CSV table of N, CA and C and ligand atoms in Angstrom, one decimal:
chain,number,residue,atom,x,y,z
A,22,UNK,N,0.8,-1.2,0.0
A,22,UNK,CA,0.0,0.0,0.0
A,22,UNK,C,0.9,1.2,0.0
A,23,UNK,N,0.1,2.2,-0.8
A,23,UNK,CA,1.4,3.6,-0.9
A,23,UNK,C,0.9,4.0,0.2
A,24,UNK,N,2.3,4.6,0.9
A,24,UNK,CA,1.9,5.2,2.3
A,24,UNK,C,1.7,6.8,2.4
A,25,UNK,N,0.0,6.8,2.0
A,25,UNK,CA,0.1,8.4,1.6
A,25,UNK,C,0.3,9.3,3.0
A,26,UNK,N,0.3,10.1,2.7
A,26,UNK,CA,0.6,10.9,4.2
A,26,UNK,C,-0.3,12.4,3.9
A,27,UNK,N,-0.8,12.9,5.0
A,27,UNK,CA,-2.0,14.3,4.5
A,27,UNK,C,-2.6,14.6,3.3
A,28,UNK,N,-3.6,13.8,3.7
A,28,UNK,CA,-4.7,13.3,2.8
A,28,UNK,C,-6.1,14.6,3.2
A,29,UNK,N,-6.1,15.2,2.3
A,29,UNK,CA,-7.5,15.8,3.2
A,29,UNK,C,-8.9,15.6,2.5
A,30,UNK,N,-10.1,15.5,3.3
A,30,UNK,CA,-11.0,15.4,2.7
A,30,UNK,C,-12.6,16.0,3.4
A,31,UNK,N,-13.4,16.0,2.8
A,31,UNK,CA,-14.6,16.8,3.7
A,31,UNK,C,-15.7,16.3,2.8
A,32,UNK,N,-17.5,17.0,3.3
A,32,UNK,CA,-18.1,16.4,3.1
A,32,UNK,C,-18.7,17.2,1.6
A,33,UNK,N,-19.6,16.9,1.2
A,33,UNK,CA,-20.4,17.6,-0.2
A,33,UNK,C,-20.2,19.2,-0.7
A,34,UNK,N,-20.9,19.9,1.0
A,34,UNK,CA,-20.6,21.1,0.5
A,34,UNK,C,-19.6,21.7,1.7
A,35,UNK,N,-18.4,21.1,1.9
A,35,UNK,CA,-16.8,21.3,2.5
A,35,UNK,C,-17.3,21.8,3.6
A,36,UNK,N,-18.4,21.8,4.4
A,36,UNK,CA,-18.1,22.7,5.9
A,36,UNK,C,-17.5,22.1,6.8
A,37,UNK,N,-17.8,20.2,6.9
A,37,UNK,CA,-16.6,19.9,7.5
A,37,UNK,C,-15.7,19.3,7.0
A,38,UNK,N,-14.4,19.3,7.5
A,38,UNK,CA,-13.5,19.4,6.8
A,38,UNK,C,-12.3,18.1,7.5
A,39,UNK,N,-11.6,17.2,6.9
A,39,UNK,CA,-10.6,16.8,8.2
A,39,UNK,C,-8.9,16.8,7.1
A,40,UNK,N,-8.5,15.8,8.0
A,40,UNK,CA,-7.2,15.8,7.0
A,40,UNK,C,-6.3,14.3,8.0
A,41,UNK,N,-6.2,13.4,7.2
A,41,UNK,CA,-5.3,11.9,7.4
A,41,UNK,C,-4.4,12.0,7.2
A,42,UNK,N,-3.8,11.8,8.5
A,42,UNK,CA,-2.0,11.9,8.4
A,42,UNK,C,-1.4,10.7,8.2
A,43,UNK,N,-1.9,9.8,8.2
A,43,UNK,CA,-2.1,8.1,8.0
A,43,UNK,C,-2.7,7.2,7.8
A,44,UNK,N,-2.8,6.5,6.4
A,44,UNK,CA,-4.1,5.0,6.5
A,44,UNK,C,-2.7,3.8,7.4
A,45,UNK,N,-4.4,3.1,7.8
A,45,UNK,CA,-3.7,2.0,8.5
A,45,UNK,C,-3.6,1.0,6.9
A,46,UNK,N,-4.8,0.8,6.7
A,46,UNK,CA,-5.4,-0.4,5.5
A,46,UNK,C,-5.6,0.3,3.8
A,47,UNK,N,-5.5,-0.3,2.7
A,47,UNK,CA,-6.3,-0.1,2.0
A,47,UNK,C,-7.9,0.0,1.8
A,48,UNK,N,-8.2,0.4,0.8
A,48,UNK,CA,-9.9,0.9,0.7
A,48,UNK,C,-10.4,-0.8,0.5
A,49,UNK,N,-11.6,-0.8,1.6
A,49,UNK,CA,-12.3,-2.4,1.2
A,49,UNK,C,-13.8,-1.7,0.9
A,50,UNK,N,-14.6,-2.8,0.6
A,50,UNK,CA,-15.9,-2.1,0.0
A,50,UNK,C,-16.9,-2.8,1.0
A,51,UNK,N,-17.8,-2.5,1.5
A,51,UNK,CA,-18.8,-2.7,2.1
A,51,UNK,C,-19.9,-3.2,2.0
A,52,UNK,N,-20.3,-4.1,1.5
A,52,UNK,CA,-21.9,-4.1,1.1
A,52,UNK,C,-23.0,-4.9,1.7
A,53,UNK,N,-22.6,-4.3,3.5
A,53,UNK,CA,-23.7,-4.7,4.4
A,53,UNK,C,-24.6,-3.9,4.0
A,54,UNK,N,-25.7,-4.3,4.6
A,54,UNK,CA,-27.6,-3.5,4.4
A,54,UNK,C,-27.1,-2.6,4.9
A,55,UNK,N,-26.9,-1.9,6.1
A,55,UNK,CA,-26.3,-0.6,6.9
A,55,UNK,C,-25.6,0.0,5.9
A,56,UNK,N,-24.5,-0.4,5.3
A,56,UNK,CA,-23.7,0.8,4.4
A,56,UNK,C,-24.2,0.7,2.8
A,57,UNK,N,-25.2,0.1,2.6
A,57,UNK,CA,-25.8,0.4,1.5
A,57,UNK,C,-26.8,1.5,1.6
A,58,UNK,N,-27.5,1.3,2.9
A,58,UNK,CA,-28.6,2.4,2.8
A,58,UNK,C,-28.2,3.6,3.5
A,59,UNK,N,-26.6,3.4,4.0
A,59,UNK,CA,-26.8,4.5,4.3
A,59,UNK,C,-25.7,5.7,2.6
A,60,UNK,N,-25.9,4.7,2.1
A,60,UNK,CA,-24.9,5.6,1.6
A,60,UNK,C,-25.3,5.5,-0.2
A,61,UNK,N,-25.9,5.1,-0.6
A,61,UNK,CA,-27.0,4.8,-1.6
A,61,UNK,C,-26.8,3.7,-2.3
A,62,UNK,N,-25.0,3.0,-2.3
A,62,UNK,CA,-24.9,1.6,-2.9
A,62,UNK,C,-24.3,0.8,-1.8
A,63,UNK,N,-23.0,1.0,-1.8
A,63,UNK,CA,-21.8,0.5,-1.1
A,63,UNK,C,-20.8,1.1,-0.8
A,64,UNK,N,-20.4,1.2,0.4
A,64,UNK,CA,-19.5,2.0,1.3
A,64,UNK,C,-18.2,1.5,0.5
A,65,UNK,N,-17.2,2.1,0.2
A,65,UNK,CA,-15.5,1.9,0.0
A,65,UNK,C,-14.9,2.9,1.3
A,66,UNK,N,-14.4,2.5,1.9
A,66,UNK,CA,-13.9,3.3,3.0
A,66,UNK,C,-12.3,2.5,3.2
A,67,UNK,N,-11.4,3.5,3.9
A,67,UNK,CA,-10.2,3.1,4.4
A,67,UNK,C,-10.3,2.8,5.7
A,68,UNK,N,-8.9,3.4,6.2
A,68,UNK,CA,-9.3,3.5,8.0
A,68,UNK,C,-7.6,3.9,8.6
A,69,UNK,N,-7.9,4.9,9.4
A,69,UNK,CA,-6.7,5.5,10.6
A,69,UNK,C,-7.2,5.6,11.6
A,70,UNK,N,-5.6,5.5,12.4
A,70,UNK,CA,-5.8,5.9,14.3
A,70,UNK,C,-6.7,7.1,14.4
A,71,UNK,N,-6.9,7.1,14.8
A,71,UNK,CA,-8.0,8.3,15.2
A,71,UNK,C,-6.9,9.5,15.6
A,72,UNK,N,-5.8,9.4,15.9
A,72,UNK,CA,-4.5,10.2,16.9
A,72,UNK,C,-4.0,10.6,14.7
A,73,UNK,N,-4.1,9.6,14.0
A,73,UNK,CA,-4.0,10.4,12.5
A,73,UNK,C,-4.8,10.8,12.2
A,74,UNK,N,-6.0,10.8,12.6
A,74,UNK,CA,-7.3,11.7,12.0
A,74,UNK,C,-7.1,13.2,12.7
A,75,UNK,N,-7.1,14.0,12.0
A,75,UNK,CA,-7.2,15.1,12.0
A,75,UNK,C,-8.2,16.1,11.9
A,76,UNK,N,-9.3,16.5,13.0
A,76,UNK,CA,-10.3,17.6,12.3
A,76,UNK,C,-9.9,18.6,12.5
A,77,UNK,N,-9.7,19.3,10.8
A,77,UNK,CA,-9.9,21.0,10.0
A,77,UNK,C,-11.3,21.6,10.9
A,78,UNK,N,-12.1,20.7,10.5
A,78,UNK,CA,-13.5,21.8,10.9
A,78,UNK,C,-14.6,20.9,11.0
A,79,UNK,N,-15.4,20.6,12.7
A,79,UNK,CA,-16.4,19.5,12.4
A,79,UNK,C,-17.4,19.7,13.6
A,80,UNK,N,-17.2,21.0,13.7
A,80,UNK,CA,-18.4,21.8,14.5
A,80,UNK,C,-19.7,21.0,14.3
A,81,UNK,N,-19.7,20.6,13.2
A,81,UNK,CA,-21.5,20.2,12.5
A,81,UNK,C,-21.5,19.1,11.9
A,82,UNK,N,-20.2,18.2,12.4
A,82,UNK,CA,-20.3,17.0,12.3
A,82,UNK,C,-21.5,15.8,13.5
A,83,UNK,N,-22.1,15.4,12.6
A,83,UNK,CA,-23.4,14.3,13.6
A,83,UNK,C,-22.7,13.3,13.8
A,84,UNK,N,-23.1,12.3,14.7
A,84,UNK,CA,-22.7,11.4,14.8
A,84,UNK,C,-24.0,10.4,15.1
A,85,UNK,N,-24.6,8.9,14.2
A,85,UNK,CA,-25.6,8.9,14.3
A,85,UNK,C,-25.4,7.0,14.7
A,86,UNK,N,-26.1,6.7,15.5
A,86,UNK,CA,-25.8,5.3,16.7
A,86,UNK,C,-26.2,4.0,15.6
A,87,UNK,N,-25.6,3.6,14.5
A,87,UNK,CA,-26.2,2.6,13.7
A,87,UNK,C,-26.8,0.9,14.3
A,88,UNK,N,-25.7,1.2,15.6
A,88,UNK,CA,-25.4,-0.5,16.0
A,88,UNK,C,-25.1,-0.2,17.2
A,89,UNK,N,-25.3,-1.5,18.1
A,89,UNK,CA,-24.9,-1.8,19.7
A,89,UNK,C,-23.1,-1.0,19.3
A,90,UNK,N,-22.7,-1.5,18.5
A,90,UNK,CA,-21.3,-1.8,18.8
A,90,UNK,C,-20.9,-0.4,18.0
A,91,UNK,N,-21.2,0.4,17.2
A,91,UNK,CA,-20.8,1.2,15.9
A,91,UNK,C,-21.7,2.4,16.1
A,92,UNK,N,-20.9,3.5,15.3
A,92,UNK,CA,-21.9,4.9,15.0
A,92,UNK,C,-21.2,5.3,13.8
A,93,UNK,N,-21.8,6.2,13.0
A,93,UNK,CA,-21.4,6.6,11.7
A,93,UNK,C,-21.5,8.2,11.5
A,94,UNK,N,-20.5,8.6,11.1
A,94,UNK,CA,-20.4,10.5,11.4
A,94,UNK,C,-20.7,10.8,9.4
A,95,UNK,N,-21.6,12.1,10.1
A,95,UNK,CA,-22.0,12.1,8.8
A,95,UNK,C,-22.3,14.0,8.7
A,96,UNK,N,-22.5,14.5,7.8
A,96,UNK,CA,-22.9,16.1,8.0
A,96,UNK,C,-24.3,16.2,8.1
A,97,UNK,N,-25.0,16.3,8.4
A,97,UNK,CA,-26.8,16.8,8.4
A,97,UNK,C,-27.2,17.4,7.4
A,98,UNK,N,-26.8,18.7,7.6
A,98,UNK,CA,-27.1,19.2,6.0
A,98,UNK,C,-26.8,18.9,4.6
A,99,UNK,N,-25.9,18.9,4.5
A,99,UNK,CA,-25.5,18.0,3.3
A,99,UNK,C,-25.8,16.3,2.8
A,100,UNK,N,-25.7,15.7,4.2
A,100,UNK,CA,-25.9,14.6,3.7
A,100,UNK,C,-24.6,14.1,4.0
A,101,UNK,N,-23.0,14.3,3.5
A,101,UNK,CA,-22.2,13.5,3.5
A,101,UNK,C,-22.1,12.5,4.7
A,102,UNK,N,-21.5,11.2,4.2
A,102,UNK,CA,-21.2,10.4,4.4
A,102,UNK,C,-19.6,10.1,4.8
A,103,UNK,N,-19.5,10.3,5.7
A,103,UNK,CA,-17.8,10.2,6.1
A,103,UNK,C,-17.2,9.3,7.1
A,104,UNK,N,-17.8,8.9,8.2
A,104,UNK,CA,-16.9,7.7,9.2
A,104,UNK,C,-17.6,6.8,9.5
A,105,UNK,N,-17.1,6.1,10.1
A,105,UNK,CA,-17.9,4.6,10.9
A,105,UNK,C,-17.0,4.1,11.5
A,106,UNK,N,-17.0,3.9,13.0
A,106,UNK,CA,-16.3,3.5,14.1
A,106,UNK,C,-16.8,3.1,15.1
A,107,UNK,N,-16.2,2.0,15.7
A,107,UNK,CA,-16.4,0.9,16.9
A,107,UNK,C,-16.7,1.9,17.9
A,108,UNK,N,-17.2,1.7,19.1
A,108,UNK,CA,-17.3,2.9,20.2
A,108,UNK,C,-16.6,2.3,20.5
A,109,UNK,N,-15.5,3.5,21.2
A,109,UNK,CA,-14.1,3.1,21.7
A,109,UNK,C,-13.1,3.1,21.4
A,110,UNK,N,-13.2,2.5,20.1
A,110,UNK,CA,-12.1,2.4,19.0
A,110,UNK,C,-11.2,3.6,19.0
A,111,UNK,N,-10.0,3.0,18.8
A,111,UNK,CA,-8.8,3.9,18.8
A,111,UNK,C,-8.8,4.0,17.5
A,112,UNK,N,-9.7,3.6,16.4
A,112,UNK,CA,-9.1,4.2,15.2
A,112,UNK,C,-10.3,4.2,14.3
A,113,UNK,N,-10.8,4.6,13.0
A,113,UNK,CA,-12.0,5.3,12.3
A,113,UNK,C,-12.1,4.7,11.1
A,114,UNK,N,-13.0,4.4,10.6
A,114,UNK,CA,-12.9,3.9,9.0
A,114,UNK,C,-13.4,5.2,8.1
A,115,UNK,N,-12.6,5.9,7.1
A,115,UNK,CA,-12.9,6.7,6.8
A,115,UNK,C,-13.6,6.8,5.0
A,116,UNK,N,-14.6,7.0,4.9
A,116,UNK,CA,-15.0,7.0,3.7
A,116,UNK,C,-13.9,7.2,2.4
A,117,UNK,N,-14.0,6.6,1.7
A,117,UNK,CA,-12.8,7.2,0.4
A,117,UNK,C,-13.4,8.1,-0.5
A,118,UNK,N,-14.8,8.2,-0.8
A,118,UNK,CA,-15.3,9.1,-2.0
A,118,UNK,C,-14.9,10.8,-1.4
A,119,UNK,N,-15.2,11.0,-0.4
A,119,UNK,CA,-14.9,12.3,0.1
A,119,UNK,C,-13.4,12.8,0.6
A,120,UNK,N,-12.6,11.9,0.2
A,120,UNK,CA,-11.1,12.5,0.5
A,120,UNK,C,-10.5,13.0,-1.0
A,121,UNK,N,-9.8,13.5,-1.1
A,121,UNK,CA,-9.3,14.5,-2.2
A,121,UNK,C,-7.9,13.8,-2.7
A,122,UNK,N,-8.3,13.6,-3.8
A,122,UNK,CA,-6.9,13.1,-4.6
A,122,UNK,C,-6.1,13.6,-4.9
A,123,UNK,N,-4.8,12.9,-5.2
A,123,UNK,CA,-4.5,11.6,-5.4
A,123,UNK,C,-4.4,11.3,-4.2
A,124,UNK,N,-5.0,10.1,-3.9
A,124,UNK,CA,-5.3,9.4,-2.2
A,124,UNK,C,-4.0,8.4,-2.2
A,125,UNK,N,-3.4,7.9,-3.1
A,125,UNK,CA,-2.0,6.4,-3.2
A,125,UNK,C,-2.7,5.3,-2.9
A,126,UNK,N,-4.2,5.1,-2.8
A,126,UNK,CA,-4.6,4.2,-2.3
A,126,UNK,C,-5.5,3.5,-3.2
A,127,UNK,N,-5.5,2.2,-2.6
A,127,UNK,CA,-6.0,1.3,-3.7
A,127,UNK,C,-7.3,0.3,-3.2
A,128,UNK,N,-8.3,-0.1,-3.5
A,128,UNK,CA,-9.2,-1.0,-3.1
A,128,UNK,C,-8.5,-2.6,-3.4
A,129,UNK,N,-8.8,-3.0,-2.1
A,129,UNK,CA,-7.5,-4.7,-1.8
A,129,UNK,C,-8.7,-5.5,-1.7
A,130,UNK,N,-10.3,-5.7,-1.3
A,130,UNK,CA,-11.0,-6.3,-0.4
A,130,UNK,C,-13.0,-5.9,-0.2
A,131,UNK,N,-13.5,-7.0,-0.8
A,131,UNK,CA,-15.1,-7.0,-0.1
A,131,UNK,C,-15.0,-7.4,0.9
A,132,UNK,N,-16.0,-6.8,1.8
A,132,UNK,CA,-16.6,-7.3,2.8
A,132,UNK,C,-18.1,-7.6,2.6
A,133,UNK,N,-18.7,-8.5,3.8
A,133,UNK,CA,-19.9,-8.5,3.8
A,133,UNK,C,-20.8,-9.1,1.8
A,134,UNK,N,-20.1,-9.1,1.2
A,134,UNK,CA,-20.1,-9.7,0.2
A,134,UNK,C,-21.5,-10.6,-0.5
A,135,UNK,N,-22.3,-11.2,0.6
A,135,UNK,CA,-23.1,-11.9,0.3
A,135,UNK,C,-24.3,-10.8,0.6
A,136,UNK,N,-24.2,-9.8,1.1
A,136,UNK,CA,-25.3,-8.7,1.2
A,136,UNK,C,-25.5,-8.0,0.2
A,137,UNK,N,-24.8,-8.0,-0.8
A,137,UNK,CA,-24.2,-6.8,-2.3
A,137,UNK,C,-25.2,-7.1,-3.2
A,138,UNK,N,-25.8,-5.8,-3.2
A,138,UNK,CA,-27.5,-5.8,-3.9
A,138,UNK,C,-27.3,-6.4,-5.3
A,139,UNK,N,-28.0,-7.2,-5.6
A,139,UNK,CA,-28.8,-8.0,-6.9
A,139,UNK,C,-28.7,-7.4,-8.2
A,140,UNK,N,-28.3,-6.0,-8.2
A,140,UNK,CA,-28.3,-5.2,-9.3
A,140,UNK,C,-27.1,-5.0,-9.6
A,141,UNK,N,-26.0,-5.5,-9.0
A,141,UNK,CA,-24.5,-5.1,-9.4
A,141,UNK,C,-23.5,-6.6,-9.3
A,142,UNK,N,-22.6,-6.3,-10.3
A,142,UNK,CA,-21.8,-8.0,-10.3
A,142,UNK,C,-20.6,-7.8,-9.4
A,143,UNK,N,-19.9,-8.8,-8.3
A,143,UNK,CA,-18.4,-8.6,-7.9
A,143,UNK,C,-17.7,-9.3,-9.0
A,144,UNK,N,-17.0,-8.4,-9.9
A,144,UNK,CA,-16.6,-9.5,-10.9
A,144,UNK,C,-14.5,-9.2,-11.3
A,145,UNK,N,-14.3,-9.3,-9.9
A,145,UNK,CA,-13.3,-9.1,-9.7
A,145,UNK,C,-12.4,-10.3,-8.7
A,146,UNK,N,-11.1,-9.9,-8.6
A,146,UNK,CA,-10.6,-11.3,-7.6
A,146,UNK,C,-10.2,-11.1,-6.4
A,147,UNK,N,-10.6,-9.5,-5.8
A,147,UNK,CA,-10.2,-9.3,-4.6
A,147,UNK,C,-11.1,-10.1,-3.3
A,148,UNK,N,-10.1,-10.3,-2.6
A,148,UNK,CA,-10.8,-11.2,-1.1
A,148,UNK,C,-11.7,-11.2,-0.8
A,149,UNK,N,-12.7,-11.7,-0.6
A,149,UNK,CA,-13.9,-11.7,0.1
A,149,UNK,C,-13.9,-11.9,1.9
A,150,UNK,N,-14.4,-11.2,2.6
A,150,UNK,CA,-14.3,-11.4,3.9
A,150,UNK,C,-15.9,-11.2,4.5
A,151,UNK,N,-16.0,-11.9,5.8
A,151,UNK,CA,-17.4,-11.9,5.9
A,151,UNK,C,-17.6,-10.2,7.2
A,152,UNK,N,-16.2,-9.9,7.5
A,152,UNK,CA,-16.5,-8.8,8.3
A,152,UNK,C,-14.7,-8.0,8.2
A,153,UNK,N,-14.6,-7.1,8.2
A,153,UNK,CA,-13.4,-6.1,8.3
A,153,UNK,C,-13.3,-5.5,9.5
A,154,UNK,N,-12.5,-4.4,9.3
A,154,UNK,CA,-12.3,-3.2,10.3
A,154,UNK,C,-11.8,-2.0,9.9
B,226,ZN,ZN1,-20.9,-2.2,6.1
């Protein structure tokens, strides 16, 4: 994996704002029921320590309780779609569509795989996994 370093990214209409000073993983794709609906197909997200997550600006970032175990930060107004993290967790999975290129990063991995709506083919060879992080 290229090891990009200050990555910044923010949500639709830029109010909030962050900036990754480090991925841990490459981008995997998601395609539990939760990150499909919340995001209109399938989530591709990375992920950093939360100590490399960096917020520019997130006064008006939500943060909305999906799961016993999870919550997913998102902008209200706009809509964007930006994190999802363990409560607790030392570290964030961060959406890839709203970070700003060139990211050096590459999609390695499905997850959740047998949830991936009826309308789209995996017609690729990357890993299949039944859960990530
Ligand atoms: Zn998911």
């Amino acid at each position: 994996m290229n090891d990009a370093k200050n990555v910044t990214g923010s949500c639709l209409c830029g109010v909030v704002k962050f900036n990754v000073k480090k991925f841990t993983r490459p981008v995997t794709a998601c395609h539990c029921q939760q990150c499909r609906k919340i995001s209109g197909n399938f989530v591709a997200a990375t992920r950093s320590k939360n100590t490399e997550l960096e917020m520019i600006s997130d006064e008006t970032l939500s943060w909305y309780r999906s799961s016993e175990e999870a919550e997913r930060g998102f902008f209200r107004v706009c809509g964007g779609n930006l994190f999802w993290r363990e409560i607790g967790s030392d570290a964030t999975s961060i959406m890839a569509g709203p970070l700003d290129g060139p990211t050096g990063l590459v999609t390695s991995a499905h997850i959740y795989d047998e949830d991936a709506g009826d309308y789209y083919e995996l017609n690729d060879d990357f890993p299949r996994f039944l859960q990530g992080d």
